[in-house]
Coordinates of C-alpha atoms and ligand atoms in Angstrom, one line a residue:
X9 CA 220.0 113.4 -191.0
X10 CA 221.1 109.8 -191.2
X11 CA 220.1 107.3 -188.5
X12 CA 223.8 107.0 -187.5
X13 CA 224.1 110.8 -187.3
X14 CA 221.1 111.0 -185.1
X15 CA 222.3 108.2 -182.9
X16 CA 225.8 109.7 -182.6
X17 CA 224.2 113.0 -181.6
X18 CA 222.1 111.5 -179.0
X19 CA 224.9 109.4 -177.5
X20 CA 227.2 112.5 -177.3
X21 CA 224.4 114.3 -175.4
X22 CA 224.0 111.5 -173.0
X23 CA 227.8 111.2 -172.5
X24 CA 227.9 115.0 -171.8
X25 CA 224.9 114.8 -169.4
X26 CA 226.4 111.8 -167.5
X27 CA 229.7 113.6 -167.2
X28 CA 228.0 116.7 -165.9
X29 CA 226.0 114.8 -163.3
X30 CA 229.4 113.6 -161.9
X31 CA 231.0 117.0 -162.0
X32 CA 233.2 116.0 -164.9
X33 CA 233.6 117.6 -168.4
X34 CA 232.3 115.8 -171.5
X35 CA 235.7 116.0 -173.1
X36 CA 237.1 113.8 -170.3
X37 CA 235.3 110.9 -171.8
X38 CA 236.4 109.5 -175.2
X39 CA 233.8 107.8 -177.3
X40 CA 235.0 104.8 -179.2
X41 CA 232.4 103.8 -181.8
X42 CA 232.4 100.0 -181.9
X43 CA 232.1 99.2 -185.6
X44 CA 232.6 95.5 -185.4
X45 CA 230.5 93.6 -188.0
X46 CA 229.8 96.8 -189.9
X47 CA 231.3 97.4 -193.3
X48 CA 233.4 100.4 -194.3
X49 CA 230.5 102.2 -196.0
X50 CA 228.6 102.3 -192.7
X51 CA 231.7 103.4 -190.8
X52 CA 232.2 106.2 -193.3
X53 CA 228.8 107.6 -192.4
X54 CA 230.1 108.0 -188.8
X55 CA 233.4 109.5 -190.1
X56 CA 231.3 112.1 -192.0
X57 CA 229.7 113.1 -188.7
X58 CA 233.2 113.8 -187.3
X59 CA 233.7 110.5 -185.4
X60 CA 237.4 109.6 -185.3
X61 CA 237.8 106.7 -182.9
X62 CA 236.6 103.2 -183.8
X63 CA 236.7 99.9 -182.0
X64 CA 237.1 96.5 -183.6
X65 CA 237.3 93.1 -181.8
X66 CA 238.6 90.8 -184.6
X67 CA 241.9 91.3 -186.2
X68 CA 241.0 89.7 -189.5
X69 CA 237.9 91.9 -189.9
X70 CA 239.6 95.1 -188.7
X71 CA 242.7 95.2 -190.9
X72 CA 240.8 95.5 -194.3
X73 CA 238.6 98.2 -192.8
X74 CA 241.6 100.2 -191.6
X75 CA 243.0 100.0 -195.2
X76 CA 239.7 101.0 -196.8
X77 CA 239.1 104.1 -194.6
X78 CA 240.9 107.4 -194.2
X79 CA 244.4 107.0 -192.7
X80 CA 243.9 109.6 -190.0
X81 CA 241.3 107.6 -188.0
X82 CA 242.1 106.2 -184.6
X83 CA 241.6 102.4 -184.2
X84 CA 241.1 100.6 -181.0
X85 CA 241.4 96.8 -180.7
X86 CA 238.8 96.0 -178.0
X87 CA 238.7 92.2 -178.1
X88 CA 240.8 89.4 -176.9
X89 CA 244.1 89.2 -178.8
X90 CA 245.8 85.9 -179.6
X91 CA 249.6 85.8 -179.4
X92 CA 249.9 84.5 -183.0
X93 CA 248.2 87.7 -184.3
X94 CA 250.5 90.2 -182.5
X95 CA 252.7 90.7 -185.6
X96 CA 249.6 91.6 -187.6
X97 CA 248.3 94.3 -185.3
X98 CA 251.3 96.1 -183.8
X99 CA 251.5 99.6 -185.3
X100 CA 247.9 99.5 -186.6
X101 CA 246.0 100.4 -183.4
X102 CA 246.2 103.4 -181.2
X103 CA 245.2 101.4 -178.1
X104 CA 244.8 97.7 -177.2
X105 CA 242.0 97.4 -174.7
X106 CA 242.0 93.6 -174.3
X107 CA 245.5 92.8 -172.9
X108 CA 244.3 90.1 -170.5
X109 CA 247.4 88.2 -169.4
X110 CA 251.1 88.7 -168.7
X111 CA 252.3 86.3 -171.4
X112 CA 250.5 88.3 -174.1
X113 CA 251.9 91.6 -172.8
X114 CA 255.4 90.2 -172.7
X115 CA 255.1 89.1 -176.3
X116 CA 253.6 92.4 -177.4
X117 CA 256.6 94.2 -175.8
X118 CA 259.0 92.0 -177.7
X119 CA 257.4 92.4 -181.1
X120 CA 256.9 96.1 -180.6
X121 CA 260.6 96.3 -179.9
X122 CA 261.4 94.4 -183.1
X123 CA 259.3 96.9 -185.0
X124 CA 260.8 99.9 -183.2
X125 CA 257.5 101.1 -181.8
X126 CA 255.8 101.4 -178.5
X127 CA 252.3 99.8 -178.0
X128 CA 249.7 101.6 -175.9
X129 CA 247.7 99.1 -173.9
X130 CA 245.0 98.7 -171.3
X131 CA 245.1 95.7 -168.9
X132 CA 241.7 94.0 -169.0
X133 CA 240.6 93.0 -165.5
X134 CA 237.9 90.4 -164.7
X135 CA 236.3 92.3 -161.9
X136 CA 233.1 90.3 -161.8
X137 CA 235.0 87.0 -161.6
X138 CA 232.8 85.4 -164.2
X139 CA 234.5 82.3 -165.6
X140 CA 233.5 83.2 -169.1
X141 CA 235.3 86.5 -169.0
X142 CA 238.9 87.2 -170.0
X143 CA 241.1 89.3 -167.9
X144 CA 243.6 89.6 -165.1
X145 CA 242.6 88.5 -161.6
X146 CA 242.2 91.7 -159.6
X147 CA 243.8 90.1 -156.6
X148 CA 247.1 89.4 -158.4
X149 CA 247.2 92.4 -160.8
X150 CA 249.6 94.3 -158.5
X151 CA 252.3 91.7 -158.8
X152 CA 251.7 91.4 -162.6
X153 CA 252.0 95.1 -162.9
X154 CA 255.4 95.1 -161.2
X155 CA 256.6 92.8 -164.0
X156 CA 255.0 94.7 -166.9
X157 CA 255.6 98.3 -166.0
X158 CA 259.4 98.1 -166.8
X159 CA 258.8 96.7 -170.3
X160 CA 260.2 99.4 -172.5
X161 CA 258.0 98.9 -175.6
X162 CA 254.6 99.0 -173.8
X163 CA 252.9 102.0 -172.5
X164 CA 250.3 100.9 -169.9
X165 CA 247.7 103.6 -170.1
X166 CA 245.1 102.1 -167.7
X167 CA 242.6 99.4 -167.1
X168 CA 239.5 98.0 -169.0
X169 CA 236.7 95.8 -167.9
X170 CA 233.4 94.4 -169.2
X171 CA 230.4 94.2 -166.8
X172 CA 228.2 91.1 -167.1
X173 CA 224.8 91.8 -168.7
X174 CA 222.3 93.0 -166.2
X175 CA 218.6 93.8 -166.8
X176 CA 219.2 96.9 -164.7
X177 CA 222.4 98.7 -165.8
X178 CA 222.7 100.2 -162.3
X179 CA 223.8 96.7 -161.2
X180 CA 227.0 97.2 -163.3
X181 CA 228.0 100.2 -161.1
X182 CA 229.8 98.2 -158.4
X183 CA 231.9 96.5 -161.2
X184 CA 232.9 99.8 -162.6
X185 CA 233.5 101.2 -159.1
X186 CA 235.7 98.1 -158.4
X187 CA 237.8 98.9 -161.5
X188 CA 238.3 102.5 -160.5
X189 CA 239.3 101.6 -156.9
X190 CA 241.7 99.0 -158.2
X191 CA 243.2 101.6 -160.5
X192 CA 243.5 104.1 -157.7
X193 CA 245.3 101.6 -155.5
X194 CA 247.6 100.4 -158.2
X195 CA 248.5 103.8 -159.3
X196 CA 249.5 104.9 -155.7
X197 CA 251.4 101.7 -155.2
X198 CA 253.3 101.8 -158.5
X199 CA 253.6 105.6 -158.9
X200 CA 252.3 105.1 -162.4
X201 CA 249.2 107.1 -163.3
X202 CA 247.1 104.5 -165.2
X203 CA 244.9 107.3 -166.3
X204 CA 242.5 105.5 -168.6
X205 CA 239.5 103.6 -167.5
X206 CA 237.7 101.9 -170.4
X207 CA 234.4 100.8 -169.0
X208 CA 230.8 101.1 -170.3
X209 CA 229.0 99.9 -173.5
X210 CA 225.7 100.8 -175.1
X211 CA 223.7 99.5 -172.2
X212 CA 225.7 100.8 -169.3
X213 CA 228.0 103.6 -170.4
X214 CA 226.3 106.2 -168.1
X215 CA 227.0 104.0 -165.1
X216 CA 230.6 103.7 -166.4
X217 CA 230.9 107.5 -166.6
X218 CA 229.4 107.9 -163.2
X219 CA 232.3 105.7 -161.8
X220 CA 235.0 107.6 -163.7
X221 CA 235.2 106.0 -167.2
X222 CA 237.6 108.0 -169.5
X223 CA 236.7 105.8 -172.5
X224 CA 233.3 104.3 -173.4
X225 CA 233.0 101.6 -176.1
X226 CA 229.6 102.0 -177.8
X227 CA 228.4 99.9 -180.8
X228 CA 224.8 99.0 -181.1
X229 CA 223.4 102.3 -179.8
X230 CA 225.2 104.0 -182.7
X231 CA 225.2 101.5 -185.6
X232 CA 222.1 99.5 -184.7
X233 CA 221.8 96.0 -183.3
X234 CA 224.2 93.4 -184.8
X235 CA 222.6 90.4 -186.5
Ligands
PLP21 C1 230.9 94.6 -178.9 C2 231.7 95.2 -177.8 C3 231.3 96.5 -177.3 C4 230.1 97.3 -177.7 O1 229.0 96.7 -177.3 P1 227.5 97.4 -177.6 O2 226.7 96.7 -176.6 O3 227.2 97.1 -179.0 O4 227.7 98.8 -177.3 C5 232.1 97.1 -176.3 N1 233.2 96.4 -175.8 C6 233.6 95.2 -176.2 C7 234.8 94.6 -175.7 C8 232.8 94.6 -177.2 O5 233.2 93.4 -177.7

């Protein structure tokens, strides 16, 4: 068994165990394997183990990999997206996790409309309030959502956040809990389900699942640490 196969196996078991501890089913949590910095040969190893969903954070790295790999894979853009790259990415990704401001969302809607498609997106929220982090301010997201929900070429599937790095991953739990509570409040207020919660990475995905993550984004624990 390859190292990647072993790692994937062990991550899937940990996802299932974390889901079970919270009274959830393992299939309620989607694993996005974060393949950023890894070449297509390495990704193919994970594909051969049955992994279908992959996450990339840089447009210029992602597009050649998408071309080089089987066309039935599901690609997630997890990083910050610059408005001048929207044309390159619309139509190539199943889900955009890093939609972090209204201007970007408005432009994505316009270009998706030009292309005759609908883009599925998550709104990235800066729950921790760290200045270095991208994302909507949780305090003003409700009013932003009022403007964005009517846009016809966007499907707002839910919310995404990144916790700061903590020595003890349990310290990330309040951040994830904050995202879930914000989602619950916004979904009641707007009448829009906002089903997806993308929260949790290699170091803290079990805490994300405990707080209701429906998507975890895991890179180094599958592919090894990035140099
Ligand atoms: C790199 C990255 C991940 C994966 O991080 P790991 O610690 O390697 O699991 C998840 N989400 C985002 C937004 C990332 O940029």
